[in-house]
C-alpha positions in Angstrom: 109.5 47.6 -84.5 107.4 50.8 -84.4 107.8 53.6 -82.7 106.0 52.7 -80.0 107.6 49.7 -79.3 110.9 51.3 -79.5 109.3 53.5 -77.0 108.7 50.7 -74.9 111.2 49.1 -75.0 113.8 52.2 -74.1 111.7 53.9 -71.7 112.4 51.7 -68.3 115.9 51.7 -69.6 116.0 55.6 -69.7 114.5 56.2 -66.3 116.6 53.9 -64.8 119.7 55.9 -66.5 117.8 59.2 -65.1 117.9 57.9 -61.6 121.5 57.3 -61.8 123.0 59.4 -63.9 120.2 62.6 -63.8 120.4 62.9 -68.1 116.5 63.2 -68.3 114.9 60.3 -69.4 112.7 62.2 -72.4 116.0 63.5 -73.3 117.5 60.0 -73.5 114.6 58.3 -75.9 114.3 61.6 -78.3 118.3 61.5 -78.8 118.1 57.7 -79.7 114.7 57.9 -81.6 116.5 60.7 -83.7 120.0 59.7 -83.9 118.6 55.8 -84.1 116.4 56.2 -86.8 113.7 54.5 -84.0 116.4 51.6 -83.9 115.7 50.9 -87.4 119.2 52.7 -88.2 122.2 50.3 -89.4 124.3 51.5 -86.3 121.3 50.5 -84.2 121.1 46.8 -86.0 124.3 46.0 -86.3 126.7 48.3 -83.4 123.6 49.0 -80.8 124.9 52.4 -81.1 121.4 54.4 -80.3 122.8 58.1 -79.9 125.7 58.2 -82.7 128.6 58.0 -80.5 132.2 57.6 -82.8 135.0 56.1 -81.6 135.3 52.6 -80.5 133.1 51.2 -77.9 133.1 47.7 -76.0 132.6 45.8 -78.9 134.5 47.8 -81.2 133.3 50.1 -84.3 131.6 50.4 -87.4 132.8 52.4 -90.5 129.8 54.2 -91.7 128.9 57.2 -93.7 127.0 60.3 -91.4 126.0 63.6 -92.7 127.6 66.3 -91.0 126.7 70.3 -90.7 130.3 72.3 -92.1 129.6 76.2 -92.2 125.7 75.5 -92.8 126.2 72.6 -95.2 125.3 69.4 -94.7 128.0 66.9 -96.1 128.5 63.2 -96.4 131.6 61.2 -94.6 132.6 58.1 -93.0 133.2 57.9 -89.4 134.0 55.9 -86.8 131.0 54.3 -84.6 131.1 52.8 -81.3 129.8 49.3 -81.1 127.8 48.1 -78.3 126.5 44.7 -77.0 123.1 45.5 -76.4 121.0 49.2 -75.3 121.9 48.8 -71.9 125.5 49.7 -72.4 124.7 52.2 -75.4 122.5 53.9 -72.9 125.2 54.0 -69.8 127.9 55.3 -72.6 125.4 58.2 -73.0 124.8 59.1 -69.5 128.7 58.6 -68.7 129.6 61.3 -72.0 126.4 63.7 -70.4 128.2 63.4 -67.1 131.2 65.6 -68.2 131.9 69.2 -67.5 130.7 70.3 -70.6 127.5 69.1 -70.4 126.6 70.2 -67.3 124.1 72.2 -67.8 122.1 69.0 -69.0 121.6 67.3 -65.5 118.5 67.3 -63.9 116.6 69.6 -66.0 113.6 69.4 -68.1 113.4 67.9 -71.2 113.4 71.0 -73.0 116.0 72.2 -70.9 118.4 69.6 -71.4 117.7 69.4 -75.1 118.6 73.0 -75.5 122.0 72.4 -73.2 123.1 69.4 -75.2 122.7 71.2 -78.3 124.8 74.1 -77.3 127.6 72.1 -75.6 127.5 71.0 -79.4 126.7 67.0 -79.1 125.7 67.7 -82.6 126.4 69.8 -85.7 122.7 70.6 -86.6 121.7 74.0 -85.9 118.4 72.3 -85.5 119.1 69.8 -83.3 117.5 71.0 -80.0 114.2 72.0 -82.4 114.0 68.4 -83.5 114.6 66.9 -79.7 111.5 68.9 -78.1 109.2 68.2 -81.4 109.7 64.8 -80.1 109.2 65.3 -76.6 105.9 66.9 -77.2 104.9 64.7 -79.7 105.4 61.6 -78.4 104.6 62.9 -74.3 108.5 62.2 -73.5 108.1 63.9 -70.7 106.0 61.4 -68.9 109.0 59.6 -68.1 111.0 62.3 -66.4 110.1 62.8 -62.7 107.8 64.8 -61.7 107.6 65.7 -65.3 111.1 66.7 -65.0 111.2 68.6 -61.8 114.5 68.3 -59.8 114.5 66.2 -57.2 114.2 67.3 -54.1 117.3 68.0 -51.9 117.2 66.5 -47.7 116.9 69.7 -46.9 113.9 70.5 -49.3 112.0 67.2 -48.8 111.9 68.3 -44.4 111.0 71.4 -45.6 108.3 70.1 -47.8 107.0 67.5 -45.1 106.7 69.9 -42.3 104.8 72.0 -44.9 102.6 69.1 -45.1 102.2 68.9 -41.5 101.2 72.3 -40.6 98.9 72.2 -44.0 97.4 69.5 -42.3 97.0 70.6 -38.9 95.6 73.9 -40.3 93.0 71.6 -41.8 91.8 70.2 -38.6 91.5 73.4 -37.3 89.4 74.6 -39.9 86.8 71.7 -40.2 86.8 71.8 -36.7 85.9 75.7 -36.6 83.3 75.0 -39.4 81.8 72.2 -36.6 81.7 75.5 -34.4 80.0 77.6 -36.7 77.9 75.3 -38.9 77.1 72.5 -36.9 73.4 72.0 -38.5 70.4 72.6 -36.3 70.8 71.6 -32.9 68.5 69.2 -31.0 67.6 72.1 -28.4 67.1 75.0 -31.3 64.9 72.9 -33.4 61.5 74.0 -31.9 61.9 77.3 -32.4 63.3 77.2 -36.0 60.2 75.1 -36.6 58.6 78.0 -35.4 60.3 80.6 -37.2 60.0 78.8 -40.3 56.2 78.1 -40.3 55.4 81.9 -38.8 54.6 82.6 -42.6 54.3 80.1 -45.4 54.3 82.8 -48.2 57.7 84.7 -46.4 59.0 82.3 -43.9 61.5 84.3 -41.5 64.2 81.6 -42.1 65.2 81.1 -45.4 67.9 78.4 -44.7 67.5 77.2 -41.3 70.2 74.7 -41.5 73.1 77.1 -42.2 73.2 78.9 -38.8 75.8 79.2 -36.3 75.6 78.2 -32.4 74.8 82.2 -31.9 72.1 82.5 -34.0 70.4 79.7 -33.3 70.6 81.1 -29.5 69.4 83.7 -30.3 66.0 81.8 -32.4 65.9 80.1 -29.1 65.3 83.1 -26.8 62.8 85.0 -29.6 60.8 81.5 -29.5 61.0 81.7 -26.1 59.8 85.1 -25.6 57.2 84.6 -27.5 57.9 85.9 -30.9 56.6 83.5 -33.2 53.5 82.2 -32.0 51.2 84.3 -33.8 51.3 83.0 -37.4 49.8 84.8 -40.3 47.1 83.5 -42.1 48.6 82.4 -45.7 
C-alpha cells in the first residue's frame, strides 16, 4: 500500500484510540508510519507490530534485528517484537503503554506536544525522534485527525461555561440588530416626502447625500424642515 492508503486505513483506527485512550491520533499514525516503515516493515507483515513494541504480545514475538542509538551511535541487534493479530490490537497495546505514569505528559495534547513528551519519556533512543514525528504531522496534515485540531476536550464544567457564553453572545446579537432596526430602519413611509424634497432641492448639491442611512431622529427632523417650509424653493440646476 502507499502512504496514503496506510493513512486510510489507520486513521479511523487512531481516532477511535484518541477517544478512548486521549494518545492523539496524529501522534498514533506518525509513530506507526515511522516505526512501521508505512506497514511495509517485516514487523508490520508478519507480527502487526506498527509502533516497535518488544516483548511478547498476544500472538507471541518475532526475533528481529533493530538499530539502536548507544552514546550517539547507532548500532545493530536482535530483539524481541511483540506479535499482534491485526492493527486493532497493535493500536490498543500503544494507547495502553501511553497510559502509564511515565507518559503522562502525552494525553490529550497536540500533536507536537505529545511527540515532544513521548520522546523525552524516552519511547525511543533517537535523539531525533520527536523531529521526525512532527515532520510527519505537518507533512502529511496529521493533525486533521486530532480534535479540534488537537484542542483538549472540554471539561462539564467548561462546555456550561462555553454554552452560556453562547447564549448571552446570542442574546447580545438580538439586541444589536434590533438597535440597528432603531437607528437604521431605511426611510420611513411618513419621512419620505420630505427626503424627496431635500434630495431634489439641488440636483448639482443635493442636501442629502445618502437618504437611506438616517436614523428615526433625523428623519424627524427632515420632516419638520419640509414641513416648515424649507425645501420648496429649488435652485435652478
Amino acid at each position: 500500500m502507499d502512504k496514503n492508503e496506510f493513512i486510510e486505513k489507520i486513521a479511523p483506527l487512531a481516532v477511535a484510540s484518541a477517544e478512548e485512550s486521549g494518545v492523539p491520533a496524529s501522534l498514533t499514525i506518525a509513530q506507526a508510519a515511522l516505526e512501521s516503515n508505512w506497514g511495509a516493515s517485516r514487523l508490520a507483515a508478519e507480527g502487526n507490530n506498527l509502533f516497535g513494541l518488544k516483548g511478547s504480545g498476544p500472538s507471541g514475538s518475532l526475533i528481529l534485528p533493530t538499530t539502536e542509538y548507544r552514546g550517539g551511535r547507532a548500532v545493530t541487534v536482535n530483539a524481541a517484537f511483540r506479535k499482534y493479530p491485526s492493527w486493532a490490537d497493535s493500536i490498543a497495546d500503544h494507547a495502553r503503554l501511553l497510559s502509564a505514569k511515565r507518559y503522562t505528559g502525552v494525553l490529550r495534547q497536540t500533536g507536537a506536544e505529545a511527540a515532544r513528551a513521548v520522546a523525552a519519556a524516552g519511547y525511543a533512543s533517537d535523539p531525533q525522534y520527536a523531529n521526525k514525528l512532527i515532520r510527519l504531522m505537518d507533512t502529511y496534515n496529521l493533525t486533521q485527525y486530532d480534535e479540534a485540531k488537537g484542542d483538549k476536550p472540554m471539561t462539564t464544567e467548561e462546555r456550561k461555561q462555553f454554552e452560556a457564553l453562547q447564549e448571552t453572545v446570542l442574546a447580545q446579537a438580538k439586541q444589536i440588530a434590533d438597535l440597528e432596526k432603531w437607528t437604521r430602519p431605511g426611510i420611513p413611509d411618513w419621512a419620505k416626502e420630505a427626503v424627496n424634497a431635500a434630495v431634489n432641492y439641488s440636483k448639482d448639491k443635493p442636501l442629502l447625500q445618502n437618504p437611506e442611512q438616517g436614523s428615526v431622529d433625523f428623519y424627524r427632523i427632515i420632516t419638520v424642515m419640509h414641513r416648515r417650509g424649507l425645501f420648496d424653493k429649488k435652485e435652478k440646476s
